[in-house]
Amino acid sequence: MMSSHSTRRKFVATIALLLAGILPTAAQDARRAYVPPSLDTVHAISAEHGMVVAQEKISAQVGADILRRGGNAVDAAVATGFAMAVTYPRAGNIGGGGFMVIYSAERKEAVAIDYRETAPAATTAEIFLGADGKPDTAKSRDSALGIGIPGTVAGLALALEKYGSGQFTLAELLQPAIELARDGFVIGDDMADTLPGWHKRLARWPSSARIFSRPDGTPLREDDRLVQSDLAQTLMAVAAQGPRGFYEGPVAEKLAKAVSDAGGIMTSDDLKSYRPALREPVRGTYRGYDIISMPQPSSGGVVLVETLNILEGFPLSDLKQGSPASLHLLIEAMKRAYADRARYLGDPDYVKAPIQTLIAKDYADKLRAGIKADKATPSSEIAATAAPIREGSNTTHYSVVDSRGNAVSNTYTLNFSYGVGLVAEGTGVLLNNELDDFTAAVGASNAYGLVGYEANLPGPGKRPLSSMSPTIVLRDGKPVLVTGSPGGSRIISSVLQVIVNVLDYRMDVAAAVAAPRLHHQWLPDEVRVEKGFPDDVLSGLKAMGHTVVEPMGQTSANSIAVTPNGALGAPDPRTRGAEAAGQ
């Protein structure tokens, strides 16, 4: 089902062109438009004893080295995550947060770690409204008011403590990141493509401009060396003291001061009180496979399972992959699940959502009954009183498997590329603008057109709703697919299409990842498409009543298929620098 035509190697590493998040304006990225390759030319990378597929090659190799030295998938995921905070600063981070789904083969257990950013204690429901009572997007996206309490350090440390192999200390896993920050590395690939377009945002802050600029004030470019001495010191503090080295003491004081000086409200007490959460994953089934994904405050798992439940009642494998008939059913299922996302979901510590109803098979039966085989349902007829969705894109996903059968799917973020753009003076930490993922006012949309209800209004200590969807697919209790993606609201639809391509259409995982994707999030009522769909397919969708719009926005579903003969890695071919590294 998931075969590869590539040759097997003891160590494999390949660079692929890949994509990494939805940007607020296309002009802020200097990357080429993605043109999908011919699917018969795309092949997975194989490895017998474990694999890391990440959006940045140095970090993927760091994780693969941990596997080679006897670490498990969690050890490798932790090392990769800290390394990407250095080598992939537009999304890899210790100044943001994210979600991790782990499957432990030894324990026959799946767990979700929620290390999403939280709102400072002084946050109010009206914090992002202007004097006229309307949402002021500059407050949530461009100012220090949008900075949430970072969760990455605590989350990665918790994963290691609970599910690491015990063969590596946190300090040992941090060492590659420390060396990369201290000694620097040569800029290339995605960072070379994106930094020039985002430099103006970073340069608003002198502490950021000093790091990401040449002496003449212009942005660092390809083949320049990026050295982050302050970040190395911060990572050394974490290595020496664990999470306390970040959330208490000198680093925490500098973080709080930098945010306060910039007009934000995060305090050292907010940092000290931050805690990641162990959560029960969202579970579903699809055509005999078990789906394990992220629960709230991510909407990803619920919307993914709800959508798959709707699709399960259709004979997709009888329809040609990528045909108008197949894509129409995907679109109609997406619309209904995204409408429920807007209406019901939020931080589970503050909002009780009807999760079991939303992921129930009989609920999907009712939704499916409203889908016409040859005609689009207007979004106005689906949950007409619900509101549209918000979410940023400075996100990255990586997948890890080891030879013991353990798997990790991890997605973490700063929201926009390079977050709010502020490096906290003296720490090297690039801070997020994650609180823009809250609903500023009922019915208001964020930078990506997503809308929400009261469930996702700002509040002290709350975690904003996310679409991040780290997902592991099992068959008979063993991982067969590990996937996820950046891309804001497009994350869920991207993960969905990889799963459908692999499970329904039996595609090689590399082809499943590379195939052109589309997206519908209920509101606005339009189908966003990537390049690569034939004209007759798009015409067929339009004839059914779908409004088709380009571009879709950027995603990057770095995935691993697991076979009896080893792992098959699929870096997403959408921008430079993704890599599958195995051993």
Coordinates of C-alpha atoms in Angstrom, one line a residue:
M1 CA 0.0 0.0 0.0
M2 CA 2.8 2.4 0.8
S3 CA 5.7 1.1 -1.3
S4 CA 8.7 3.1 -2.3
H5 CA 10.8 2.9 -5.5
S6 CA 13.8 4.4 -3.8
T7 CA 16.8 2.4 -2.8
R8 CA 17.4 1.5 0.8
R9 CA 20.3 3.1 2.6
K10 CA 21.7 2.9 6.2
F11 CA 21.6 6.7 6.3
V12 CA 19.3 8.7 4.1
A13 CA 18.9 12.4 3.8
T14 CA 17.3 14.3 1.0
I15 CA 16.5 18.0 0.4
A16 CA 13.1 18.7 -0.9
L17 CA 11.3 21.9 -2.0
L18 CA 8.7 22.6 0.7
L19 CA 6.1 25.0 1.9
A20 CA 5.6 26.3 5.4
G21 CA 2.6 28.3 6.4
I22 CA 0.0 30.8 5.2
L23 CA 1.4 34.4 5.0
P24 CA -0.7 37.5 5.6
T25 CA 0.4 39.0 2.3
A26 CA 2.1 37.2 -0.6
A27 CA 4.5 40.1 -1.0
Q28 CA 6.2 39.2 2.3
D29 CA 7.7 36.0 0.8
A30 CA 10.2 35.9 -2.0
R31 CA 9.5 32.3 -2.7
R32 CA 8.6 30.9 -6.1
A33 CA 5.0 29.8 -6.8
Y34 CA 4.7 26.0 -6.1
V35 CA 4.2 23.9 -9.2
P36 CA 3.4 20.3 -8.2
P37 CA 5.8 17.7 -9.7
S38 CA 4.5 14.9 -11.8
L39 CA 3.5 12.3 -9.2
D40 CA 5.2 9.4 -11.0
T41 CA 8.5 11.2 -10.4
V42 CA 8.1 11.6 -6.7
H43 CA 9.3 8.8 -4.4
A44 CA 9.6 8.4 -0.6
I45 CA 13.0 8.1 1.2
S46 CA 13.5 4.8 3.0
A47 CA 15.2 3.9 6.2
E48 CA 15.2 0.7 8.3
H49 CA 15.8 1.9 11.8
G50 CA 14.0 5.2 12.2
M51 CA 13.4 8.6 10.5
V52 CA 12.9 12.3 11.1
V53 CA 11.1 14.3 8.4
A54 CA 11.3 18.0 9.1
Q55 CA 11.0 21.3 7.4
E56 CA 14.7 22.2 7.8
K57 CA 17.6 19.8 7.0
I58 CA 20.1 20.6 9.8
S59 CA 17.5 19.9 12.5
A60 CA 16.3 16.8 10.8
Q61 CA 19.8 15.5 10.8
V62 CA 20.1 16.4 14.5
G63 CA 17.1 14.2 15.3
A64 CA 18.3 11.4 13.1
D65 CA 21.7 11.4 14.9
I66 CA 19.8 10.9 18.2
L67 CA 18.1 7.9 16.7
R68 CA 21.4 6.6 15.5
R69 CA 22.8 6.9 19.1
G70 CA 20.0 4.8 20.5
G71 CA 17.4 7.4 21.4
N72 CA 13.7 6.9 20.8
A73 CA 11.3 9.0 18.8
V74 CA 10.6 11.4 21.6
D75 CA 14.3 12.0 22.3
A76 CA 14.8 12.8 18.6
A77 CA 11.7 15.0 18.5
V78 CA 12.9 17.0 21.5
A79 CA 16.4 17.5 19.9
T80 CA 14.8 18.4 16.6
G81 CA 12.5 20.9 18.2
F82 CA 15.2 22.8 20.1
A83 CA 17.5 22.8 17.0
M84 CA 14.7 24.3 14.8
A85 CA 14.4 27.1 17.3
V86 CA 17.9 28.1 16.1
T87 CA 17.9 27.0 12.4
Y88 CA 14.3 27.8 11.4
P89 CA 13.5 30.9 13.3
R90 CA 10.4 31.8 11.3
A91 CA 8.6 28.9 12.9
G92 CA 10.8 26.7 15.0
N93 CA 10.8 28.3 18.4
I94 CA 11.2 28.5 22.1
G95 CA 9.2 31.7 22.1
G96 CA 5.9 30.1 20.9
G97 CA 4.1 26.9 21.5
G98 CA 2.4 23.9 19.9
F99 CA 1.1 20.4 20.2
M100 CA 2.6 16.9 20.2
V101 CA 1.0 13.6 19.7
I102 CA 3.0 10.6 20.9
Y103 CA 2.3 6.9 20.4
S104 CA 4.4 4.7 22.8
A105 CA 4.8 1.2 21.5
E106 CA 6.2 0.0 24.8
R107 CA 3.2 1.2 26.7
K108 CA 0.6 0.7 24.0
E109 CA -0.5 4.2 24.8
A110 CA -1.2 7.4 22.9
V111 CA -1.0 10.8 24.6
A112 CA -1.3 14.5 23.5
I113 CA 0.9 17.2 25.0
D114 CA -0.6 20.7 24.8
Y115 CA 2.1 23.3 25.1
R116 CA 0.0 26.0 23.5
E117 CA 0.7 29.6 24.5
T118 CA -1.6 31.1 27.2
A119 CA -2.9 34.6 27.6
P120 CA -1.4 36.7 30.4
A121 CA -3.4 37.2 33.6
A122 CA -4.2 40.8 32.7
T123 CA -5.9 39.8 29.5
T124 CA -9.5 40.9 29.0
A125 CA -12.2 40.0 26.4
E126 CA -11.9 43.5 25.0
I127 CA -8.1 43.6 24.7
F128 CA -8.1 43.6 20.9
L129 CA -10.9 46.1 20.4
G130 CA -10.3 49.7 19.3
A131 CA -12.0 52.8 20.8
D132 CA -14.9 52.2 18.5
G133 CA -15.5 48.8 19.9
K134 CA -14.4 47.1 16.7
P135 CA -11.5 44.7 16.3
D136 CA -8.2 46.4 16.0
T137 CA -6.0 43.9 14.1
A138 CA -2.8 45.9 14.7
K139 CA -3.2 45.2 18.4
S140 CA -3.3 41.4 18.1
R141 CA -0.9 41.0 15.1
D142 CA 1.6 43.8 15.2
S143 CA 2.0 44.8 18.9
A144 CA 3.3 43.2 22.0
L145 CA -0.3 42.8 23.3
G146 CA -0.5 39.7 20.9
I147 CA 2.3 37.9 22.7
G148 CA 1.2 34.7 24.6
I149 CA 3.2 33.0 27.3
P150 CA 5.6 30.6 25.5
G151 CA 5.0 26.9 26.0
T152 CA 7.7 25.2 23.9
V153 CA 10.4 24.8 26.5
A154 CA 8.0 23.3 29.1
G155 CA 6.3 21.1 26.5
L156 CA 9.4 19.5 25.1
A157 CA 10.8 19.0 28.6
L158 CA 7.6 17.3 29.7
A159 CA 7.7 15.0 26.6
L160 CA 11.2 13.9 27.5
E161 CA 10.4 13.4 31.1
K162 CA 7.4 11.3 30.5
Y163 CA 8.2 9.5 27.3
G164 CA 11.9 9.8 26.6
S165 CA 14.1 6.7 26.5
G166 CA 16.0 7.7 29.6
Q167 CA 19.3 7.5 27.6
F168 CA 19.6 11.2 27.2
T169 CA 19.3 14.2 29.5
L170 CA 17.7 17.4 28.5
A171 CA 21.1 19.0 28.5
E172 CA 22.4 16.4 26.0
L173 CA 19.5 16.9 23.7
L174 CA 20.0 20.7 23.8
Q175 CA 23.7 20.6 23.0
P176 CA 23.3 20.6 19.2
A177 CA 21.0 23.6 19.4
I178 CA 23.4 25.4 21.7
E179 CA 26.3 24.8 19.3
L180 CA 24.3 25.9 16.3
A181 CA 23.3 29.2 18.1
R182 CA 26.8 29.9 19.5
D183 CA 28.8 29.0 16.4
G184 CA 26.3 30.0 13.8
F185 CA 25.2 28.3 10.6
V186 CA 25.1 29.4 6.9
I187 CA 21.7 30.7 5.8
G188 CA 20.1 28.9 2.9
D189 CA 16.9 27.3 1.7
D190 CA 13.6 28.6 3.2
M191 CA 15.2 31.1 5.5
A192 CA 17.0 32.7 2.6
D193 CA 13.7 32.8 0.7
T194 CA 11.6 34.3 3.5
L195 CA 13.8 36.6 5.6
P196 CA 14.2 39.4 3.1
G197 CA 10.4 39.7 2.8
W198 CA 9.9 39.7 6.6
H199 CA 12.9 41.8 7.5
K200 CA 11.0 45.1 7.7
R201 CA 8.8 43.6 10.4
L202 CA 11.8 42.4 12.4
A203 CA 13.7 45.6 12.0
R204 CA 11.1 47.6 13.9
W205 CA 12.8 46.2 17.0
P206 CA 16.6 47.1 17.5
S207 CA 17.1 43.8 19.3
S208 CA 15.9 41.9 16.3
A209 CA 17.6 44.0 13.7
R210 CA 21.0 43.4 15.3
I211 CA 20.6 39.6 14.8
F212 CA 18.9 39.4 11.4
S213 CA 20.6 42.3 9.6
R214 CA 23.9 42.9 7.9
P215 CA 26.1 45.8 9.2
D216 CA 24.5 48.1 6.6
G217 CA 21.0 47.3 7.9
T218 CA 19.9 45.1 5.0
P219 CA 18.6 41.6 5.8
L220 CA 20.9 38.6 6.0
R221 CA 20.8 36.7 2.8
E222 CA 21.8 33.3 1.4
D223 CA 25.3 32.2 2.4
D224 CA 25.5 34.7 5.2
R225 CA 26.2 33.2 8.7
L226 CA 23.6 33.7 11.4
V227 CA 25.0 33.7 14.9
Q228 CA 22.7 33.9 17.9
S229 CA 24.9 34.2 21.0
D230 CA 22.1 35.3 23.4
L231 CA 19.9 32.4 22.3
A232 CA 22.8 30.1 23.0
Q233 CA 23.0 31.5 26.6
T234 CA 19.3 31.0 27.1
L235 CA 19.5 27.4 25.9
M236 CA 22.4 26.8 28.2
A237 CA 20.3 28.1 31.1
V238 CA 17.6 25.5 30.2
A239 CA 20.3 22.8 29.9
A240 CA 21.5 23.7 33.4
Q241 CA 18.2 24.2 35.2
G242 CA 15.5 22.6 33.1
P243 CA 12.4 24.6 32.4
R244 CA 13.1 26.8 35.4
G245 CA 16.0 28.3 33.5
F246 CA 13.5 29.8 31.1
Y247 CA 10.4 30.4 33.2
E248 CA 12.1 31.8 36.3
G249 CA 15.2 33.8 37.0
P250 CA 17.2 36.1 34.7
V251 CA 15.8 34.8 31.4
A252 CA 12.2 35.2 32.6
E253 CA 12.9 38.6 33.9
K254 CA 14.4 39.7 30.6
L255 CA 11.4 38.2 28.7
A256 CA 8.9 40.0 30.8
K257 CA 10.8 43.3 30.6
A258 CA 11.1 43.2 26.9
V259 CA 7.4 42.6 26.5
S260 CA 6.5 45.3 29.0
D261 CA 8.9 47.8 27.3
A262 CA 7.2 47.1 24.0
G263 CA 3.7 47.8 25.4
G264 CA 2.6 44.2 26.3
I265 CA 1.2 42.8 29.5
M266 CA 3.1 39.6 30.1
T267 CA 4.8 39.4 33.5
S268 CA 7.4 37.2 35.2
D269 CA 4.5 35.8 37.3
D270 CA 2.8 34.7 34.1
L271 CA 5.9 32.9 33.0
K272 CA 6.4 31.2 36.3
S273 CA 2.8 30.0 36.3
Y274 CA 2.9 28.4 32.8
R275 CA 2.2 24.7 32.7
P276 CA 1.9 22.4 29.7
A277 CA -1.0 19.8 29.8
L278 CA -1.2 16.1 29.1
R279 CA -4.4 15.5 27.3
E280 CA -6.3 12.5 25.9
P281 CA -6.0 12.5 22.1
V282 CA -9.1 12.7 19.9
R283 CA -9.7 9.2 18.5
G284 CA -11.6 8.1 15.5
T285 CA -11.7 5.3 13.0
Y286 CA -11.6 5.4 9.2
R287 CA -12.0 2.3 7.0
G288 CA -10.4 0.0 9.7
Y289 CA -7.6 2.4 10.7
D290 CA -7.4 4.2 14.0
I291 CA -6.9 8.0 13.9
I292 CA -5.1 9.6 16.8
S293 CA -5.0 13.4 16.7
M294 CA -4.9 16.6 18.8
P295 CA -7.8 17.6 21.1
Q296 CA -8.8 21.1 22.1
P297 CA -7.5 23.8 22.3
S298 CA -6.6 22.5 18.9
S299 CA -9.7 22.1 16.7
G300 CA -7.6 19.8 14.4
G301 CA -8.5 16.4 15.8
V302 CA -12.2 17.0 16.1
V303 CA -12.6 18.6 12.6
L304 CA -10.4 15.9 11.1
V305 CA -12.3 13.0 12.6
E306 CA -15.7 14.6 11.9
T307 CA -14.7 15.1 8.2
L308 CA -13.4 11.6 7.8
N309 CA -16.6 10.2 9.4
I310 CA -18.6 12.1 6.7
L311 CA -16.4 10.8 3.9
E312 CA -16.4 7.2 5.2
G313 CA -20.0 6.8 3.9
F314 CA -18.9 7.6 0.4
P315 CA -17.1 5.0 -1.9
L316 CA -14.1 7.3 -2.5
S317 CA -11.9 4.5 -3.9
D318 CA -14.4 4.0 -6.7
L319 CA -13.9 7.6 -7.8
K320 CA -10.7 8.7 -9.5
Q321 CA -8.3 10.5 -7.2
G322 CA -8.3 14.2 -7.9
S323 CA -11.5 14.0 -10.0
P324 CA -14.3 16.6 -9.7
A325 CA -16.6 14.0 -8.1
S326 CA -14.0 13.0 -5.5
L327 CA -12.9 16.6 -4.7
H328 CA -16.6 17.7 -4.5
L329 CA -17.2 15.3 -1.6
L330 CA -14.0 16.4 0.2
I331 CA -15.1 20.1 -0.1
E332 CA -18.7 19.4 1.1
A333 CA -17.4 17.4 4.1
M334 CA -14.9 20.2 5.0
K335 CA -17.6 22.9 4.9
R336 CA -19.7 21.1 7.5
A337 CA -16.9 20.3 9.9
Y338 CA -15.4 23.8 9.7
A339 CA -18.8 25.3 10.5
D340 CA -18.9 23.3 13.7
R341 CA -15.4 24.4 14.5
A342 CA -16.4 28.0 14.4
R343 CA -19.5 27.5 16.5
Y344 CA -18.4 25.2 19.3
L345 CA -14.6 24.9 19.9
G346 CA -12.3 26.7 22.3
D347 CA -10.0 26.2 25.3
P348 CA -11.4 23.0 27.0
D349 CA -10.5 24.5 30.4
Y350 CA -13.0 27.3 29.8
V351 CA -15.5 25.9 27.3
K352 CA -17.5 22.7 27.3
A353 CA -17.9 21.7 23.6
P354 CA -20.0 18.7 22.5
I355 CA -17.0 16.7 21.3
Q356 CA -18.5 13.3 21.5
T357 CA -21.4 14.4 19.4
L358 CA -19.2 16.1 16.8
I359 CA -17.1 13.0 16.3
A360 CA -19.9 10.4 16.4
K361 CA -20.7 8.3 13.4
D362 CA -24.4 8.9 13.6
Y363 CA -23.9 12.7 13.6
A364 CA -21.8 12.3 10.4
D365 CA -24.6 10.3 8.9
K366 CA -26.9 13.3 9.4
L367 CA -24.4 15.7 7.9
R368 CA -23.7 13.4 4.9
A369 CA -27.4 13.1 4.1
G370 CA -27.4 16.8 3.2
I371 CA -24.6 16.5 0.6
K372 CA -25.7 16.4 -3.0
A373 CA -23.5 14.3 -5.3
D374 CA -23.4 16.9 -8.1
K375 CA -24.2 20.3 -6.5
A376 CA -22.4 22.5 -4.0
T377 CA -24.3 23.4 -0.8
P378 CA -24.0 27.2 -0.2
S379 CA -22.3 28.0 3.1
S380 CA -25.2 30.2 4.1
E381 CA -27.3 27.0 4.4
I382 CA -24.8 25.4 6.7
A383 CA -25.0 26.6 10.3
A384 CA -26.1 30.0 9.0
T385 CA -25.8 31.7 12.4
A386 CA -22.2 30.6 13.1
A387 CA -19.3 33.0 12.6
P388 CA -16.0 32.7 10.2
I389 CA -12.1 31.5 11.4
R390 CA -8.8 33.1 12.5
E391 CA -5.3 31.7 12.6
G392 CA -1.8 32.4 11.7
S393 CA 0.8 30.5 9.8
N394 CA 4.3 30.7 11.2
T395 CA 4.1 27.1 11.9
T396 CA 6.2 24.0 11.2
H397 CA 5.6 20.3 11.4
Y398 CA 7.9 17.4 11.8
S399 CA 7.3 13.6 12.1
V400 CA 9.5 11.0 13.8
V401 CA 9.4 7.2 14.1
D402 CA 11.9 4.8 15.6
S403 CA 12.8 1.2 15.3
R404 CA 10.8 0.3 18.4
G405 CA 7.5 1.3 16.9
N406 CA 7.2 4.7 18.7
A407 CA 6.0 7.7 16.8
V408 CA 5.8 11.4 17.3
S409 CA 3.8 14.0 15.4
N410 CA 4.7 17.6 16.4
T411 CA 3.5 20.9 15.2
Y412 CA 4.6 24.2 16.8
T413 CA 4.3 27.8 15.9
L414 CA 4.9 31.5 16.4
N415 CA 1.7 32.4 14.4
F416 CA 3.0 34.8 11.7
S417 CA 6.4 34.2 10.1
Y418 CA 9.0 35.3 12.7
G419 CA 6.1 35.9 15.1
V420 CA 5.5 39.5 16.2
G421 CA 9.1 40.1 15.1
L422 CA 10.4 41.0 18.6
V423 CA 13.5 39.3 20.0
A424 CA 13.5 39.8 23.7
E425 CA 16.6 41.8 24.6
G426 CA 19.4 39.7 26.0
T427 CA 17.7 36.4 25.4
G428 CA 17.8 35.7 21.7
V429 CA 14.1 34.5 22.0
L430 CA 11.9 35.5 19.1
L431 CA 8.4 36.0 20.4
N432 CA 5.0 35.0 19.1
N433 CA 1.9 36.9 18.2
E434 CA -0.3 33.9 19.0
L435 CA -3.1 35.7 20.7
D436 CA -4.4 36.8 17.3
D437 CA -5.8 33.3 17.2
F438 CA -8.5 34.4 19.7
T439 CA -11.7 35.8 18.4
A440 CA -11.4 39.6 19.0
A441 CA -15.2 39.9 18.8
V442 CA -18.0 37.5 18.0
G443 CA -18.1 37.1 14.2
A444 CA -14.8 38.8 13.5
S445 CA -12.2 37.1 11.3
N446 CA -8.4 36.9 11.8
A447 CA -5.6 37.2 9.2
Y448 CA -6.7 34.0 7.6
G449 CA -10.4 34.5 7.4
L450 CA -11.3 32.2 10.3
V451 CA -14.2 33.3 12.6
G452 CA -15.4 32.2 16.0
Y453 CA -18.0 32.5 18.7
E454 CA -17.8 33.3 22.4
A455 CA -15.9 30.0 23.0
N456 CA -12.7 31.6 21.6
L457 CA -12.8 35.1 23.1
P458 CA -9.7 36.3 24.9
G459 CA -9.4 35.8 28.7
P460 CA -6.8 35.4 31.4
G461 CA -4.9 32.1 31.2
K462 CA -6.9 31.0 28.2
R463 CA -5.3 29.1 25.2
P464 CA -6.5 30.3 21.8
L465 CA -8.1 27.8 19.5
S466 CA -5.8 26.3 16.9
S467 CA -6.0 24.2 13.7
M468 CA -2.8 22.4 14.3
S469 CA -3.4 18.7 13.6
P470 CA -0.4 16.5 14.5
T471 CA -1.8 13.0 13.7
I472 CA -0.8 9.4 13.9
V473 CA -2.7 6.6 12.0
L474 CA -2.6 3.1 13.5
R475 CA -3.5 -0.3 12.1
D476 CA -3.7 -3.2 14.6
G477 CA -2.1 -1.0 17.2
K478 CA 1.0 -0.1 15.1
P479 CA 1.7 3.2 13.4
V480 CA 1.3 3.3 9.6
L481 CA 1.3 7.0 8.9
V482 CA 2.6 10.0 10.9
T483 CA 1.6 13.4 9.4
G484 CA 0.7 17.0 10.1
S485 CA 1.3 20.4 8.5
P486 CA 1.7 24.1 9.0
G487 CA -0.7 26.4 7.3
G488 CA -3.2 28.0 9.7
S489 CA -6.8 27.0 8.8
R490 CA -5.4 24.9 5.9
I491 CA -3.7 22.5 8.2
I492 CA -6.7 20.3 8.8
S493 CA -7.6 20.0 5.1
S494 CA -4.0 19.3 4.2
V495 CA -3.8 16.4 6.7
L496 CA -7.1 15.1 5.6
Q497 CA -6.0 14.9 2.0
V498 CA -2.8 13.1 2.8
I499 CA -4.7 10.5 4.8
V500 CA -7.3 10.1 2.1
N501 CA -4.6 9.8 -0.6
V502 CA -2.8 7.1 1.3
L503 CA -5.7 5.1 2.8
D504 CA -8.4 5.4 0.0
Y505 CA -6.2 5.7 -3.0
R506 CA -3.2 3.6 -1.9
M507 CA -0.8 6.3 -3.0
D508 CA 2.9 6.2 -2.2
V509 CA 3.3 8.5 0.7
A510 CA 5.5 10.9 -1.3
A511 CA 3.0 11.2 -4.1
A512 CA 0.2 11.6 -1.5
V513 CA 2.0 14.5 0.0
A514 CA 3.0 16.1 -3.3
A515 CA -0.4 15.9 -4.9
P516 CA -2.1 19.3 -5.4
R517 CA -4.4 20.3 -2.5
L518 CA -7.5 22.4 -2.0
H519 CA -9.3 23.9 1.0
H520 CA -12.7 25.0 2.1
Q521 CA -13.2 26.4 5.6
W522 CA -17.0 27.1 5.4
L523 CA -16.5 30.9 5.3
P524 CA -15.7 32.6 3.1
D525 CA -17.7 30.3 0.7
E526 CA -14.9 29.6 -1.7
V527 CA -12.6 26.7 -2.6
R528 CA -8.9 27.6 -2.5
V529 CA -6.8 25.6 -4.8
E530 CA -3.1 25.1 -5.5
K531 CA -1.6 25.0 -8.9
G532 CA -1.6 21.6 -10.5
F533 CA -5.3 20.8 -10.9
P534 CA -6.2 20.2 -14.6
D535 CA -8.4 22.8 -16.2
D536 CA -11.2 20.3 -16.7
V537 CA -11.2 19.4 -13.0
L538 CA -11.6 23.0 -12.0
S539 CA -14.3 23.5 -14.6
G540 CA -16.1 20.5 -13.2
L541 CA -16.1 22.0 -9.7
K542 CA -17.3 25.3 -11.0
A543 CA -20.1 23.5 -12.9
M544 CA -21.3 22.0 -9.5
G545 CA -21.5 25.6 -8.1
H546 CA -18.2 25.9 -6.3
T547 CA -16.4 29.2 -6.4
V548 CA -12.7 28.3 -7.2
V549 CA -10.0 30.7 -6.1
E550 CA -6.1 30.6 -6.3
P551 CA -3.9 30.5 -4.4
M552 CA -4.7 28.1 -1.6
G553 CA -2.0 29.3 0.8
Q554 CA 1.1 27.5 2.0
T555 CA 1.2 24.1 3.7
S556 CA 3.8 21.4 4.3
A557 CA 2.7 18.0 5.3
N558 CA 6.1 16.4 6.2
S559 CA 5.0 12.8 6.7
I560 CA 6.2 9.2 7.3
A561 CA 4.6 6.0 6.3
V562 CA 5.6 2.9 8.3
T563 CA 5.9 -0.5 6.5
P564 CA 7.0 -3.9 7.6
N565 CA 10.4 -3.1 5.9
G566 CA 11.0 0.2 7.6
A567 CA 10.0 3.9 7.4
L568 CA 9.3 5.8 4.2
G569 CA 9.8 9.6 4.6
A570 CA 8.1 12.2 2.5
P571 CA 9.4 15.8 2.8
D572 CA 6.8 18.1 1.3
P573 CA 8.1 19.4 -2.1
R574 CA 6.8 23.0 -1.6
T575 CA 9.9 25.1 -0.6
R576 CA 13.5 24.6 -0.1
G577 CA 15.0 22.8 2.8
A578 CA 12.8 20.0 4.0
E579 CA 14.5 16.7 4.7
A580 CA 13.9 13.1 5.5
A581 CA 16.8 11.9 7.6
G582 CA 17.0 8.3 8.8
Q583 CA 19.3 5.5 9.8

